[in-house]
Amino acid sequence: MRLRRPVKTRAVLAVLAAAASILLAACAGLPQPADPPALSAPATAPVQAPSVVASPPPAIPAAPERASGWRPGLQPVHAARQMVVTAHPLASEVGLATLRAGGTAADAALAVQLVLGLVEPQSSGIGGGAFIVHMDASGRVQTWDGRETAPAAALPDDLRWIDTSDRRAPLPDTRASGRSIGVPGVLRALEALHAQHGRLPWARAFDPAIGLAERGFAVPLRLADAIATQRAQLLRDADAAALFLDADGRPRAAGSPLRNPAYAATLRTLAAKGAEAFYRGPIADDIVAEVQRTRADPAAPGALTPGRMTAADLAGYRAVEREPVCSDYRRWVVCGMGPPSSGGIAVAQVLGLLAAAPMPPPGPEALHRLVEAQRLAFADRNRYVADTHFVPLPGRGVASLLDPAYLRSRAAMIRADRSLGVAPAGRFDAEARGAHAGPEHGTSHVSIVDRWGNAVAMTSSVEASLGAWRVVRGFVLNNQLTDFSAQPEDAEGPVANRLQGGKRPRSSMSPTLVFERRADGTRGALLAVTGSPGGAAIIPFVAQHLVALLDWQLDAQAATALAVAAAFNTPVTVLDRSHPDAVALDALETALQARGHRTARAPLTSGLATVLRVREGWQAGVDPRREGVALGD
């Protein structure tokens, strides 16, 4: 296995500046304590929640799931044996404490997700879904699909009108109606992961989140911003308003204490009775009652269109273990998630398209090739990828979409001097179409490696910021069904990602593991664990990040802090307005426009969380646009 010498930040900056790059590696930061107080625990001791709740790092309030400010000065974090990278300091602390107490990456992932549902409810939680990619110490890669499902009684037009006789949009709008709420899946996925790869008892993982929920924590800036922005939506649900607004109806401010005893009580039940208590019994009954509610809270009178979820839908939910999507990229093997996530296929297609030629150094030429490859990948993704239990992939499935000869023929469409604008999809023996990208603004990513050689890449989501703005027993319900296409058909026939009963909506989530490739073509040692939130932009985020790590050999932090460009197979190439180097962005925009790109600037709020193998052990990087922290031994 070839281990890299870590790239030093100054060298990275020099290279990027010399290239007039878009991709300024502004390594940004938050001090990373080598040994956080009150977190070391012997292998026999219970995992405890942090006893001191720190305020989040300074940042600039912004719109929901947009940049929370740029944290300058971050440096790569190093660890000899084990590492946790999450979107919130408290979740990272709990994850590391779990590993120190003798837990595996699977144990830590469970504990971390329970804390994120408390401190980052705008992004993920037990009322949502997740995709998990896991490697065990033997090198075996497994993936679990914990994506939400549509109720069995769902109808194809449920997202565009109330019914055939009342063709108004669901009330008060589609995303806030009961029609948007899918059967949550994250607990079933974590249950399956823990059953196979956990070492600590199931109940132990719940202790830190229970303690934090009971004692309280400081409201982070991103959560405070989400609450303020979504106040009108939250007022439709008395439980949501009680949790996120103060007694006078004002949004809870950043830094103010927040307790969630209802969530603590829910977790105590799940710790004692297992995930089954979420899917059958009083918790499930309360979820169904909320989904089927027809009136808003008196503080915001008005009708709600109820969803079609029943107790049978919850009782019948199963997480699905799926085949990982693994493909070669130069001298590496990249493994991700298959359908209903489009992330694994689309990221592999982008890399396969780029593999047709050597990758230029960071700069306009490289970014032009990246976004053109994204256009081609999104053309196939939008046309063909959906829940394969309902709509099969074309040809031989994943093998056809990732066939090297097919990708070489597609790569030949990329011109050095001119953007494709809108790329055509490849031609296969399939006619179903999908045309919905899916915003997924409420999403979080976790990357973990443990001392035994296990690794987890997990991306979880509640869809919109604060999900459906409904709270049941202390947790937020998702509105993930809006990731289906509201139009079941278009001029060319059925839409692949149309709503159907029992179906899982297409996602862009891209949890990813990267391996060295042996001379015989088989997977070698694990090199990197990564992923990001960001909706459809997750695919561009992760693909560009992998190019930075693999082709450009940047360190984990420098690669994470690059400015991002994204193309979703529309005529527009989007540039990362949240990046602080406006001069570099201006130069990039001019260079891309000279190649025929129509450009626009928007906040491309990645939340990349990466663990990278280096000679000394592990190195981690966190996204300077969010509040994430990397911690390791």
XYZ file of C-alpha atoms in Angstrom:
633
model
C 0.000 0.000 0.000
C 1.312 3.431 -0.899
C 0.877 5.945 1.877
C 1.138 9.600 1.066
C 3.271 12.171 2.762
C 0.780 14.743 4.060
C 0.656 17.844 1.876
C 1.469 20.941 3.900
C -1.019 23.753 3.833
C 1.398 26.426 2.612
C 2.480 24.238 -0.273
C -1.139 23.639 -1.217
C -1.897 27.343 -1.167
C 1.110 28.066 -3.332
C 0.113 25.478 -5.921
C -3.458 26.691 -6.076
C -2.520 30.358 -6.277
C -0.029 29.656 -9.047
C -2.755 27.841 -10.975
C -5.145 30.829 -10.568
C -7.422 28.234 -9.158
C -10.972 28.326 -8.137
C -10.032 25.838 -5.611
C -8.337 27.841 -2.918
C -7.366 25.460 -0.169
C -8.180 27.793 2.671
C -7.602 25.334 5.434
C -9.919 26.517 8.054
C -10.292 25.889 11.641
C -11.306 25.130 15.073
C -8.816 24.086 17.765
C -8.812 20.315 18.103
C -7.958 19.060 21.601
C -5.848 15.923 21.531
C -7.554 14.526 24.606
C -10.896 16.204 25.375
C -11.671 16.394 29.099
C -14.171 13.939 30.585
C -14.123 11.721 27.499
C -11.510 9.096 28.266
C -13.223 5.965 29.497
C -11.914 2.498 30.275
C -13.278 -0.335 28.170
C -15.482 -1.472 31.048
C -16.980 1.925 31.851
C -20.315 3.221 30.540
C -20.127 5.821 27.807
C -21.147 9.151 29.326
C -22.342 12.316 27.672
C -19.949 15.282 27.898
C -20.402 17.005 31.231
C -19.650 20.479 29.868
C -21.682 21.848 26.980
C -19.589 24.316 25.007
C -20.975 27.038 22.792
C -20.504 26.496 19.057
C -17.627 28.234 17.255
C -18.276 31.776 16.072
C -20.038 31.939 12.711
C -22.304 34.114 10.655
C -26.018 33.296 10.812
C -27.438 32.437 7.398
C -30.397 30.769 5.755
C -31.229 27.147 6.641
C -28.602 24.633 5.584
C -26.530 27.347 4.007
C -23.034 28.315 5.075
C -22.776 29.173 8.756
C -19.668 31.249 8.190
C -16.149 30.340 7.134
C -13.859 29.043 9.876
C -10.329 30.143 8.928
C -7.282 28.348 10.252
C -8.397 24.718 10.321
C -5.536 22.238 10.113
C -5.651 18.483 9.476
C -6.287 16.429 12.604
C -4.102 13.347 13.136
C -4.661 10.148 15.073
C -2.717 6.922 15.341
C -5.584 4.444 15.758
C -9.127 5.781 15.518
C -11.007 8.859 14.351
C -14.521 10.352 14.372
C -15.680 13.200 12.141
C -19.226 14.542 12.552
C -21.189 17.729 11.953
C -21.259 18.821 15.623
C -18.611 18.910 18.390
C -20.800 17.107 20.930
C -21.507 14.262 18.518
C -17.794 13.893 17.761
C -16.999 13.812 21.478
C -19.569 11.089 22.083
C -18.286 9.109 19.116
C -14.699 9.206 20.342
C -15.777 8.351 23.885
C -17.597 5.315 22.491
C -14.482 4.146 20.672
C -12.359 4.665 23.806
C -14.849 2.618 25.813
C -14.187 -0.377 23.571
C -16.833 0.299 20.937
C -16.500 -0.291 17.234
C -17.220 2.129 14.404
C -20.739 0.645 14.363
C -21.235 1.382 18.066
C -19.962 4.919 17.566
C -22.215 5.508 14.555
C -25.277 4.574 16.606
C -24.301 6.814 19.528
C -23.405 9.695 17.218
C -26.702 9.548 15.314
C -28.701 9.691 18.544
C -26.819 12.845 19.583
C -27.169 14.461 16.148
C -30.937 13.972 16.367
C -30.807 16.146 19.484
C -28.258 18.859 18.643
C -28.704 18.959 14.849
C -32.418 18.139 14.348
C -32.562 20.413 11.321
C -30.376 17.909 9.486
C -30.959 14.376 10.743
C -32.559 12.246 13.409
C -34.498 9.094 14.224
C -37.513 10.478 12.340
C -35.543 10.349 9.080
C -33.451 7.963 7.016
C -29.838 7.025 6.288
C -27.471 5.192 3.980
C -24.522 3.377 5.558
C -21.368 1.994 3.945
C -19.312 -0.243 6.265
C -16.017 -2.083 5.987
C -15.044 -4.669 8.587
C -11.521 -5.626 9.634
C -11.418 -8.405 7.027
C -12.012 -5.888 4.224
C -15.617 -6.894 3.536
C -17.763 -3.965 2.367
C -21.492 -3.870 3.142
C -24.130 -1.206 2.626
C -27.467 -0.657 4.351
C -30.403 1.226 2.911
C -32.337 2.949 5.693
C -34.159 5.241 3.270
C -37.731 6.231 4.096
C -40.561 4.481 2.234
C -43.855 5.747 0.898
C -46.980 4.398 2.632
C -48.498 1.367 0.918
C -51.625 3.408 0.099
C -49.702 6.282 -1.554
C -51.001 7.348 -4.966
C -48.891 8.678 -7.875
C -50.478 12.158 -7.742
C -50.368 12.578 -3.948
C -47.629 15.201 -4.118
C -49.289 17.465 -6.662
C -52.937 17.602 -5.570
C -55.246 16.646 -2.725
C -57.261 14.190 -4.835
C -58.724 13.831 -8.298
C -61.734 15.979 -7.377
C -59.711 18.660 -5.562
C -56.691 19.561 -7.637
C -55.194 22.008 -5.206
C -51.692 21.279 -3.891
C -51.655 19.454 -0.530
C -52.209 21.904 2.348
C -50.664 24.096 3.626
C -48.088 23.160 0.984
C -46.721 19.836 -0.189
C -43.625 19.852 2.034
C -45.575 20.696 5.216
C -48.458 18.323 4.562
C -48.749 14.765 5.838
C -48.211 13.595 2.256
C -44.526 14.493 2.514
C -43.710 12.212 5.479
C -42.121 8.857 4.754
C -41.754 5.856 7.058
C -38.464 6.550 8.931
C -35.632 4.090 8.393
C -32.482 5.220 10.198
C -33.087 3.159 13.355
C -33.643 -0.060 11.415
C -30.430 0.528 9.449
C -28.418 1.207 12.596
C -30.017 -1.815 14.277
C -28.820 -4.031 11.400
C -25.338 -2.496 11.484
C -25.051 -2.867 15.256
C -26.302 -6.466 15.235
C -23.491 -7.511 12.916
C -20.638 -5.237 13.966
C -21.303 -3.730 17.394
C -19.344 -4.786 20.490
C -21.061 -2.715 23.179
C -24.637 -3.366 24.322
C -27.336 -1.593 22.307
C -28.606 0.310 25.352
C -25.198 1.782 26.161
C -25.190 3.842 22.957
C -28.257 5.743 24.200
C -26.784 7.010 27.480
C -24.910 10.082 26.135
C -27.855 11.442 24.162
C -30.242 10.814 27.069
C -27.946 12.731 29.405
C -27.594 15.659 27.020
C -31.341 15.802 26.375
C -32.073 15.921 30.094
C -29.318 18.370 31.108
C -29.569 20.563 28.027
C -27.091 21.963 25.550
C -26.322 25.321 23.959
C -28.349 25.939 20.800
C -25.867 25.913 17.897
C -25.872 28.740 15.389
C -27.075 26.593 12.508
C -30.002 25.290 14.539
C -30.862 28.793 15.762
C -30.863 30.049 12.193
C -33.079 27.171 11.055
C -35.562 27.839 13.859
C -35.722 31.552 13.088
C -36.233 30.929 9.390
C -38.862 28.225 9.881
C -40.834 29.846 12.734
C -44.070 30.152 10.752
C -43.941 26.473 9.803
C -43.157 25.382 13.373
C -46.202 27.238 14.718
C -48.465 24.731 12.954
C -47.389 22.033 15.398
C -47.736 22.609 19.141
C -44.940 20.155 20.007
C -42.545 21.726 17.505
C -43.356 25.212 18.772
C -42.862 24.169 22.416
C -39.467 22.665 21.638
C -37.989 25.307 19.343
C -39.733 28.542 20.403
C -39.750 30.204 23.792
C -42.875 30.915 25.842
C -43.458 34.160 23.930
C -43.237 32.410 20.572
C -39.783 33.771 19.761
C -37.173 31.482 18.149
C -34.626 30.097 20.574
C -31.407 32.077 20.224
C -27.951 30.711 19.538
C -26.190 29.844 22.787
C -29.410 29.612 24.802
C -29.981 26.350 26.720
C -32.270 23.749 25.190
C -33.581 20.684 27.004
C -35.584 17.951 25.342
C -37.002 15.630 28.029
C -39.464 14.093 25.565
C -36.568 12.918 23.399
C -34.810 11.531 26.489
C -37.937 9.541 27.350
C -38.173 8.199 23.787
C -34.535 7.114 23.871
C -35.007 5.376 27.218
C -37.809 3.318 25.675
C -35.712 2.449 22.623
C -32.686 1.606 24.761
C -34.719 -0.834 26.828
C -36.921 -2.345 24.119
C -34.878 -1.958 20.934
C -35.769 -0.422 17.591
C -38.959 -2.503 17.492
C -40.473 -0.087 20.041
C -40.224 2.663 17.433
C -42.083 0.682 14.774
C -44.822 -0.917 16.904
C -46.668 0.404 19.937
C -47.224 3.880 21.391
C -44.379 5.658 19.536
C -45.562 4.294 16.195
C -49.153 5.202 17.048
C -48.131 8.795 17.771
C -46.218 9.034 14.478
C -49.264 7.835 12.540
C -51.552 10.227 14.406
C -49.292 13.148 13.531
C -49.023 12.164 9.868
C -52.809 11.861 9.640
C -53.538 15.126 11.485
C -55.916 17.393 9.533
C -55.810 20.666 11.473
C -52.955 23.013 12.288
C -52.257 24.184 15.824
C -54.673 26.953 16.975
C -51.774 29.424 16.898
C -51.730 28.994 13.104
C -55.236 27.939 12.054
C -55.721 26.140 8.792
C -56.168 22.725 7.257
C -53.480 20.092 6.824
C -53.714 17.457 4.136
C -53.186 14.171 5.980
C -50.724 11.546 4.845
C -51.642 7.928 4.147
C -49.204 6.286 6.584
C -50.636 3.537 8.815
C -49.383 1.437 11.720
C -48.885 -1.412 9.244
C -46.483 0.725 7.211
C -44.296 1.282 10.274
C -44.512 -2.317 11.452
C -43.530 -3.561 8.010
C -40.497 -1.333 7.483
C -37.197 -3.161 6.849
C -33.700 -1.834 6.262
C -32.216 -3.478 3.179
C -28.648 -4.694 2.891
C -27.621 -3.924 -0.684
C -24.626 -4.654 -2.867
C -22.091 -1.824 -2.730
C -21.354 0.045 -5.947
C -17.588 -0.384 -6.406
C -15.594 0.805 -9.404
C -11.974 1.356 -10.388
C -10.562 4.870 -10.630
C -6.986 4.909 -11.821
C -5.092 2.995 -9.095
C -7.899 3.075 -6.553
C -11.231 1.361 -5.913
C -14.155 3.567 -4.866
C -17.175 2.003 -3.112
C -20.482 3.732 -2.496
C -24.218 3.258 -2.163
C -26.507 1.818 -4.820
C -30.146 2.689 -5.601
C -32.353 4.153 -4.343
C -29.362 6.421 -3.771
C -28.036 7.718 -7.056
C -24.832 8.840 -5.337
C -22.714 5.727 -5.751
C -23.454 5.380 -9.470
C -23.192 9.095 -10.284
C -19.913 9.616 -8.400
C -18.463 6.508 -10.073
C -19.599 7.792 -13.464
C -17.970 11.187 -12.903
C -14.700 9.498 -11.965
C -14.959 7.033 -14.847
C -15.489 9.883 -17.312
C -12.464 11.730 -15.903
C -10.325 8.580 -16.087
C -10.316 8.791 -19.888
C -7.455 11.323 -19.638
C -4.932 12.527 -17.037
C -6.453 15.016 -14.618
C -5.102 18.570 -14.978
C -3.852 20.353 -11.852
C -6.312 22.513 -9.893
C -7.589 25.331 -12.062
C -10.197 26.271 -14.681
C -9.304 23.435 -17.064
C -9.741 20.853 -14.318
C -13.006 22.342 -13.128
C -14.366 22.538 -16.672
C -13.761 18.800 -17.049
C -15.289 18.091 -13.647
C -18.546 19.944 -14.288
C -18.884 18.503 -17.799
C -18.501 15.009 -16.342
C -21.159 15.945 -13.777
C -23.537 16.963 -16.581
C -23.134 13.596 -18.273
C -23.559 11.690 -15.002
C -26.686 13.675 -14.064
C -28.179 13.032 -17.500
C -28.086 9.277 -16.799
C -29.001 9.706 -13.149
C -32.049 11.823 -13.921
C -33.294 9.492 -16.628
C -32.682 6.044 -15.187
C -31.996 5.859 -11.445
C -34.783 5.165 -8.942
C -35.793 2.456 -6.471
C -34.825 -0.686 -8.388
C -37.539 -2.737 -6.679
C -39.936 -0.722 -8.850
C -37.882 0.498 -11.813
C -34.917 -1.621 -12.963
C -31.765 0.063 -14.195
C -31.180 -0.133 -17.940
C -29.212 -2.853 -19.674
C -27.234 -4.955 -17.195
C -27.904 -2.476 -14.412
C -24.971 -0.910 -12.577
C -22.541 -2.806 -14.814
C -23.925 -1.093 -17.922
C -23.891 2.391 -16.416
C -20.279 1.933 -15.233
C -18.987 -0.039 -18.210
C -15.550 1.455 -19.095
C -16.246 1.372 -22.837
C -19.572 3.142 -22.323
C -17.940 5.813 -20.155
C -15.112 6.314 -22.679
C -17.691 6.935 -25.378
C -19.464 9.429 -23.133
C -16.174 11.124 -22.154
C -15.479 11.779 -25.842
C -18.371 14.249 -25.732
C -16.430 16.543 -23.365
C -14.826 19.346 -25.391
C -11.856 21.280 -24.069
C -13.163 24.610 -25.343
C -16.953 24.447 -24.987
C -19.509 23.403 -22.391
C -22.143 20.830 -23.278
C -24.797 22.976 -21.607
C -27.345 20.180 -21.329
C -25.987 16.681 -21.959
C -28.073 13.843 -23.410
C -28.583 10.658 -21.436
C -26.962 7.498 -22.708
C -29.140 5.149 -24.730
C -30.154 1.832 -23.215
C -33.147 -0.466 -23.476
C -35.179 1.539 -20.936
C -37.753 4.259 -21.345
C -38.653 5.263 -17.775
C -37.549 8.759 -16.950
C -36.780 10.653 -13.760
C -36.595 14.421 -13.655
C -36.448 15.420 -10.004
C -33.148 16.289 -8.350
C -34.366 16.498 -4.736
C -33.090 19.253 -2.416
C -32.296 17.276 0.766
C -31.220 20.393 2.650
C -31.557 18.671 6.043
C -28.691 16.204 5.842
C -25.584 15.209 7.843
C -22.538 13.005 7.267
C -20.391 10.938 9.665
C -17.019 9.262 8.976
C -15.523 6.870 11.555
C -12.594 4.431 11.771
C -11.853 2.296 14.842
C -8.789 0.566 16.279
C -9.735 -2.826 14.801
C -9.867 -1.620 11.209
C -13.636 -1.179 10.869
C -14.950 1.926 9.091
C -18.338 3.608 8.677
C -19.451 6.251 6.182
C -23.027 7.263 7.040
C -25.162 10.015 5.526
C -28.526 10.690 7.184
C -31.309 13.146 6.454
C -34.724 14.526 7.363
C -34.969 16.214 3.905
C -35.840 19.913 4.444
C -34.287 21.938 7.227
C -36.216 20.707 10.312
C -37.940 18.133 8.115
C -41.721 18.428 7.940
C -41.712 20.866 10.896
C -43.522 18.215 12.973
C -42.237 16.906 16.309
C -43.326 13.606 17.876
C -41.983 12.618 21.310
C -39.021 14.983 20.945
C -37.860 14.090 17.414
C -38.485 15.717 14.044
C -40.377 13.893 11.295
C -38.950 13.902 7.774
C -40.569 15.206 4.609
C -38.484 12.919 2.442
C -41.307 11.869 0.085
C -40.858 15.209 -1.691
C -37.759 13.604 -3.220
C -40.171 11.762 -5.508
C -41.178 13.464 -8.721
C -44.538 15.165 -8.217
C -45.310 14.473 -11.886
C -45.769 10.713 -12.390
C -45.495 11.032 -16.168
C -44.022 13.415 -18.701
C -44.202 13.729 -22.469
C -41.980 10.679 -22.897
C -43.818 8.364 -20.518
C -43.610 7.197 -16.878
C -41.100 8.964 -14.640
C -38.710 6.502 -12.986
C -38.780 8.383 -9.678
C -42.573 8.716 -9.502
C -44.376 8.141 -6.209
C -45.644 4.584 -5.640
C -46.793 2.766 -2.509
C -43.905 1.137 -0.647
C -41.286 2.784 -2.859
C -38.164 4.588 -1.631
C -37.462 8.033 -3.132
C -34.272 8.572 -5.051
C -31.480 10.248 -3.115
C -28.125 11.872 -3.887
C -26.477 10.801 -0.619
C -22.996 9.437 -1.319
C -21.263 7.833 1.686
C -17.982 6.586 0.217
C -15.018 4.362 1.019
C -11.813 4.485 -1.051
C -9.273 1.658 -1.283
C -5.876 1.116 -2.814
C -6.090 -1.248 -5.779
C -3.740 -4.222 -5.831
C -1.810 -5.289 -8.910
C -4.328 -8.084 -9.513
C -7.199 -5.574 -9.529
C -8.659 -6.501 -6.130
C -9.315 -4.089 -3.274
C -6.365 -3.369 -1.042
C -6.107 -1.334 2.141
C -8.664 1.316 3.079
C -7.462 4.782 2.094
C -10.352 7.164 2.843
C -13.811 7.474 4.389
C -15.873 10.442 3.214
C -19.244 11.925 2.313
C -21.223 15.149 2.583
C -24.673 16.671 3.011
C -25.927 19.060 0.360
C -28.862 17.651 -1.618
C -28.240 16.989 -5.302
C -24.933 18.864 -4.911
C -23.637 15.976 -2.768
C -22.585 14.251 -5.985
C -20.414 17.165 -7.207
C -19.092 17.721 -3.671
C -17.927 14.140 -3.234
C -16.640 13.688 -6.792
C -14.514 16.840 -6.658
C -13.314 15.936 -3.182
C -12.127 12.528 -4.382
C -10.239 14.147 -7.264
C -8.565 16.480 -4.769
C -7.553 13.589 -2.504
C -6.524 11.126 -5.198
C -5.346 13.059 -8.259
C -4.081 16.196 -6.566
C -2.868 14.425 -3.415
C -4.120 17.174 -1.118
C -4.384 16.539 2.575
C -7.800 15.880 4.080
C -8.307 19.446 5.273
C -7.046 21.202 2.145
C -9.254 19.017 -0.044
C -12.264 19.764 2.160
C -11.780 23.529 2.021
C -11.721 23.877 -1.766
C -14.252 26.083 -3.503
C -16.841 23.954 -5.271
C -18.510 24.128 -8.653
C -21.524 22.035 -9.573
C -23.578 21.209 -12.660
C -26.878 19.316 -12.574
C -27.301 18.986 -16.343
C -28.971 22.341 -16.728
C -27.408 25.104 -18.832
C -26.022 26.729 -15.660
C -22.734 25.988 -13.874
C -23.026 26.968 -10.213
C -20.043 28.416 -8.325
C -19.617 28.320 -4.544
C -20.638 31.759 -3.287
C -19.881 30.732 0.305
C -16.127 30.524 -0.354
C -14.233 33.599 0.944
C -11.792 34.037 -1.981
C -13.832 36.272 -4.268
C -10.801 37.115 -6.425
C -10.175 33.453 -7.267
C -13.880 32.955 -7.951
C -13.907 35.932 -10.320
C -10.952 34.500 -12.235
C -12.581 31.092 -12.402
C -15.901 32.509 -13.567
C -14.215 34.425 -16.370
C -12.302 31.318 -17.488
C -15.430 29.160 -17.497
C -17.463 31.762 -19.369
C -14.745 31.769 -22.038
C -15.568 28.063 -22.488
C -19.247 28.812 -23.007
C -20.500 28.205 -19.443
C -23.500 30.119 -18.171
C -22.485 30.717 -14.568
C -24.295 31.598 -11.368
C -23.116 31.923 -7.792
C -24.996 30.274 -4.960
C -24.176 28.936 -1.501
C -22.934 25.394 -2.161
C -22.836 24.367 1.465
C -20.917 21.159 1.557
C -20.370 19.428 4.880
C -17.548 17.102 3.896
C -16.240 14.879 6.691
C -13.153 12.882 5.736
C -10.778 10.401 7.316
C -7.644 9.696 5.257
C -4.913 7.106 5.834
C -1.416 8.575 6.040
C 1.949 7.138 7.052
C 1.443 8.072 10.721
C -2.062 6.595 10.951
C -5.155 8.676 10.156
C -5.707 12.256 9.119
C -9.059 14.059 9.109
C -10.579 17.179 7.616
C -13.848 18.964 8.375
C -15.778 21.407 6.265
C -15.096 25.047 7.219
C -18.638 25.968 6.117
C -20.262 24.093 9.033
C -19.726 23.291 12.714
C -18.115 19.877 12.322
C -15.208 18.580 14.383
C -12.717 15.747 13.925
C -11.446 13.966 17.037
C -9.104 11.010 17.348
C -6.593 9.144 19.495
